Amino acid sequence: MLLTLNGRIQTRILALGILGFLVAVIITPVLPTGSLSLGQAYRVTLSVLLATVLVGVLWELLYHFLQQFRWEKDWPTLFGFWTIVNEAALMWVLVHDTTIVLPRALHPSLTAFLIQFTVTWIVFWLIVNGPMRAVFHRWRFRGGRFL
């Protein structure tokens, strides 16, 4: 069973939204945020999460285009894991080098960003490629679509 483009987008939005939110709620108080208050730290982590979800939809469109050149029209699972590198790099540029996501006063440190992004990505990847396939068995046969 291969996830369709629509299914991958729905899965990314729903799973990353829920799992990413839970990860952000748990790890934000322990992130090295410097002089930011806890409220500001939550604003930073949740803004980064929201931007990651929104930019992720564009990534899925690019990945879908690139998959059309592969014989199987899909990535091996490990390729899906390694997309963390290019997605984190783009998000770092958007978060740190611009004011698109956050005002300059709230730009996170590289360490805080990498901890949040990496933990969120690993939790997301493990759940989607493991328990989610067992618990939501109809999800698998509907091409990853929830709606």
mmCIF file of C-alpha atoms in Angstrom:
data_model
loop_
_atom_site.group_PDB
_atom_site.id
_atom_site.type_symbol
_atom_site.label_atom_id
_atom_site.label_comp_id
_atom_site.label_asym_id
_atom_site.label_seq_id
_atom_site.Cartn_x
_atom_site.Cartn_y
_atom_site.Cartn_z
ATOM 1 C CA MET A 1 0.000 0.000 0.000
ATOM 2 C CA LEU A 2 1.354 3.396 -1.022
ATOM 3 C CA LEU A 3 0.217 6.649 0.452
ATOM 4 C CA THR A 4 -1.336 8.967 -2.093
ATOM 5 C CA LEU A 5 -0.377 12.629 -2.278
ATOM 6 C CA ASN A 6 -3.645 13.591 -0.618
ATOM 7 C CA GLY A 7 -3.096 10.957 2.059
ATOM 8 C CA ARG A 8 0.472 12.082 2.761
ATOM 9 C CA ILE A 9 -0.648 15.702 3.124
ATOM 10 C CA GLN A 10 -3.503 14.737 5.462
ATOM 11 C CA THR A 11 -1.243 12.483 7.495
ATOM 12 C CA ARG A 12 1.432 15.163 7.780
ATOM 13 C CA ILE A 13 -1.027 17.833 8.919
ATOM 14 C CA LEU A 14 -2.940 15.664 11.374
ATOM 15 C CA ALA A 15 -0.118 13.586 12.842
ATOM 16 C CA LEU A 16 2.474 16.358 12.950
ATOM 17 C CA GLY A 17 -0.121 18.728 14.385
ATOM 18 C CA ILE A 18 -1.085 16.366 17.204
ATOM 19 C CA LEU A 19 2.268 14.716 17.885
ATOM 20 C CA GLY A 20 4.222 17.929 17.354
ATOM 21 C CA PHE A 21 1.952 19.794 19.743
ATOM 22 C CA LEU A 22 2.406 17.130 22.419
ATOM 23 C CA VAL A 23 6.179 17.128 21.949
ATOM 24 C CA ALA A 24 6.286 20.936 22.105
ATOM 25 C CA VAL A 25 4.212 21.017 25.291
ATOM 26 C CA ILE A 26 6.532 18.500 26.937
ATOM 27 C CA ILE A 27 9.964 19.729 25.839
ATOM 28 C CA THR A 28 9.518 23.516 25.726
ATOM 29 C CA PRO A 29 10.136 24.042 29.463
ATOM 30 C CA VAL A 30 13.502 22.247 29.238
ATOM 31 C CA LEU A 31 14.768 23.778 25.981
ATOM 32 C CA PRO A 32 17.762 26.130 26.234
ATOM 33 C CA THR A 33 15.804 29.292 25.352
ATOM 34 C CA GLY A 34 18.086 31.787 27.081
ATOM 35 C CA SER A 35 16.297 34.805 28.489
ATOM 36 C CA LEU A 36 12.876 34.016 27.021
ATOM 37 C CA SER A 37 9.989 33.593 29.419
ATOM 38 C CA LEU A 38 8.067 30.320 29.351
ATOM 39 C CA GLY A 39 5.245 31.982 27.420
ATOM 40 C CA GLN A 40 7.666 33.315 24.827
ATOM 41 C CA ALA A 41 9.348 29.923 24.605
ATOM 42 C CA TYR A 42 5.974 28.288 23.889
ATOM 43 C CA ARG A 43 5.277 30.953 21.267
ATOM 44 C CA VAL A 44 8.578 30.106 19.579
ATOM 45 C CA THR A 45 8.122 26.322 19.615
ATOM 46 C CA LEU A 46 4.493 26.438 18.498
ATOM 47 C CA SER A 47 5.306 28.956 15.749
ATOM 48 C CA VAL A 48 8.100 26.723 14.487
ATOM 49 C CA LEU A 49 5.711 23.759 14.584
ATOM 50 C CA LEU A 50 3.002 25.608 12.657
ATOM 51 C CA ALA A 51 5.503 26.782 10.055
ATOM 52 C CA THR A 52 6.825 23.227 9.746
ATOM 53 C CA VAL A 53 3.318 21.898 9.103
ATOM 54 C CA LEU A 54 2.574 24.569 6.490
ATOM 55 C CA VAL A 55 5.897 24.277 4.682
ATOM 56 C CA GLY A 56 5.534 20.484 4.923
ATOM 57 C CA VAL A 57 2.584 20.617 2.539
ATOM 58 C CA LEU A 58 4.855 22.256 -0.036
ATOM 59 C CA TRP A 59 7.514 19.623 0.631
ATOM 60 C CA GLU A 60 4.959 16.891 -0.090
ATOM 61 C CA LEU A 61 4.233 18.458 -3.469
ATOM 62 C CA LEU A 62 7.945 18.519 -4.297
ATOM 63 C CA TYR A 63 8.442 14.940 -3.049
ATOM 64 C CA HIS A 64 5.488 13.791 -5.145
ATOM 65 C CA PHE A 65 7.015 15.399 -8.246
ATOM 66 C CA LEU A 66 10.384 13.766 -7.584
ATOM 67 C CA GLN A 67 8.789 10.365 -6.956
ATOM 68 C CA GLN A 68 7.359 10.372 -10.477
ATOM 69 C CA PHE A 69 10.900 9.733 -11.750
ATOM 70 C CA ARG A 70 11.231 6.571 -9.650
ATOM 71 C CA TRP A 71 10.036 3.242 -10.987
ATOM 72 C CA GLU A 72 8.063 2.411 -7.810
ATOM 73 C CA LYS A 73 6.715 5.987 -7.491
ATOM 74 C CA ASP A 74 7.644 5.892 -3.801
ATOM 75 C CA TRP A 75 10.608 6.423 -1.482
ATOM 76 C CA PRO A 76 12.232 3.718 0.572
ATOM 77 C CA THR A 77 11.346 4.264 4.241
ATOM 78 C CA LEU A 78 14.859 5.390 5.118
ATOM 79 C CA PHE A 79 14.651 8.169 2.499
ATOM 80 C CA GLY A 80 11.583 9.432 4.350
ATOM 81 C CA PHE A 81 13.598 9.560 7.541
ATOM 82 C CA TRP A 82 16.504 11.456 5.980
ATOM 83 C CA THR A 83 14.238 14.217 4.711
ATOM 84 C CA ILE A 84 14.779 15.652 8.190
ATOM 85 C CA VAL A 85 18.024 17.166 6.894
ATOM 86 C CA ASN A 86 16.607 19.286 4.073
ATOM 87 C CA GLU A 87 13.426 20.158 5.961
ATOM 88 C CA ALA A 88 15.351 21.265 9.051
ATOM 89 C CA ALA A 89 17.740 23.343 6.945
ATOM 90 C CA LEU A 90 14.896 25.195 5.220
ATOM 91 C CA MET A 91 13.014 25.722 8.479
ATOM 92 C CA TRP A 92 16.167 27.083 10.147
ATOM 93 C CA VAL A 93 16.549 29.640 7.360
ATOM 94 C CA LEU A 94 12.880 30.627 7.623
ATOM 95 C CA VAL A 95 12.952 30.821 11.417
ATOM 96 C CA HIS A 96 16.349 32.357 12.042
ATOM 97 C CA ASP A 97 17.312 34.381 8.981
ATOM 98 C CA THR A 98 13.947 36.001 8.240
ATOM 99 C CA THR A 99 11.061 37.512 10.150
ATOM 100 C CA ILE A 100 8.502 35.406 8.292
ATOM 101 C CA VAL A 101 7.901 33.015 11.199
ATOM 102 C CA LEU A 102 9.048 34.978 14.256
ATOM 103 C CA PRO A 103 10.142 38.524 15.093
ATOM 104 C CA ARG A 104 13.903 38.929 15.551
ATOM 105 C CA ALA A 105 13.571 39.210 19.347
ATOM 106 C CA LEU A 106 12.177 35.676 19.514
ATOM 107 C CA HIS A 107 14.582 33.844 17.200
ATOM 108 C CA PRO A 108 15.610 30.574 18.885
ATOM 109 C CA SER A 109 19.141 29.374 19.337
ATOM 110 C CA LEU A 110 20.369 26.685 16.956
ATOM 111 C CA THR A 111 20.539 24.214 19.844
ATOM 112 C CA ALA A 112 16.927 24.788 20.913
ATOM 113 C CA PHE A 113 15.737 24.608 17.306
ATOM 114 C CA LEU A 114 17.611 21.380 16.571
ATOM 115 C CA ILE A 115 16.399 19.707 19.762
ATOM 116 C CA GLN A 116 12.774 20.585 19.069
ATOM 117 C CA PHE A 117 12.896 19.765 15.364
ATOM 118 C CA THR A 118 14.790 16.498 15.789
ATOM 119 C CA VAL A 119 12.694 15.167 18.669
ATOM 120 C CA THR A 120 9.454 16.124 16.909
ATOM 121 C CA TRP A 121 10.588 14.577 13.617
ATOM 122 C CA ILE A 122 11.747 11.307 15.184
ATOM 123 C CA VAL A 123 8.515 10.913 17.200
ATOM 124 C CA PHE A 124 6.442 11.693 14.092
ATOM 125 C CA TRP A 125 8.410 9.302 11.881
ATOM 126 C CA LEU A 126 8.337 6.447 14.399
ATOM 127 C CA ILE A 127 4.602 6.753 15.087
ATOM 128 C CA VAL A 128 3.584 7.085 11.415
ATOM 129 C CA ASN A 129 5.781 4.160 10.347
ATOM 130 C CA GLY A 130 4.936 1.965 13.325
ATOM 131 C CA PRO A 131 1.919 2.049 15.616
ATOM 132 C CA MET A 132 -0.215 4.217 13.338
ATOM 133 C CA ARG A 133 -0.190 1.516 10.658
ATOM 134 C CA ALA A 134 -1.407 -1.050 13.191
ATOM 135 C CA VAL A 135 -3.988 1.078 14.995
ATOM 136 C CA PHE A 136 -5.491 2.790 11.943
ATOM 137 C CA HIS A 137 -5.534 -0.178 9.591
ATOM 138 C CA ARG A 138 -8.166 1.409 7.314
ATOM 139 C CA TRP A 139 -5.877 4.457 6.997
ATOM 140 C CA ARG A 140 -3.363 2.233 5.238
ATOM 141 C CA PHE A 141 -5.875 0.962 2.697
ATOM 142 C CA ARG A 142 -7.238 4.441 1.955
ATOM 143 C CA GLY A 143 -3.847 5.692 0.799
ATOM 144 C CA GLY A 144 -3.168 7.511 4.070
ATOM 145 C CA ARG A 145 -6.308 9.628 3.885
ATOM 146 C CA PHE A 146 -8.317 10.398 7.001
ATOM 147 C CA LEU A 147 -11.128 12.298 5.269
#
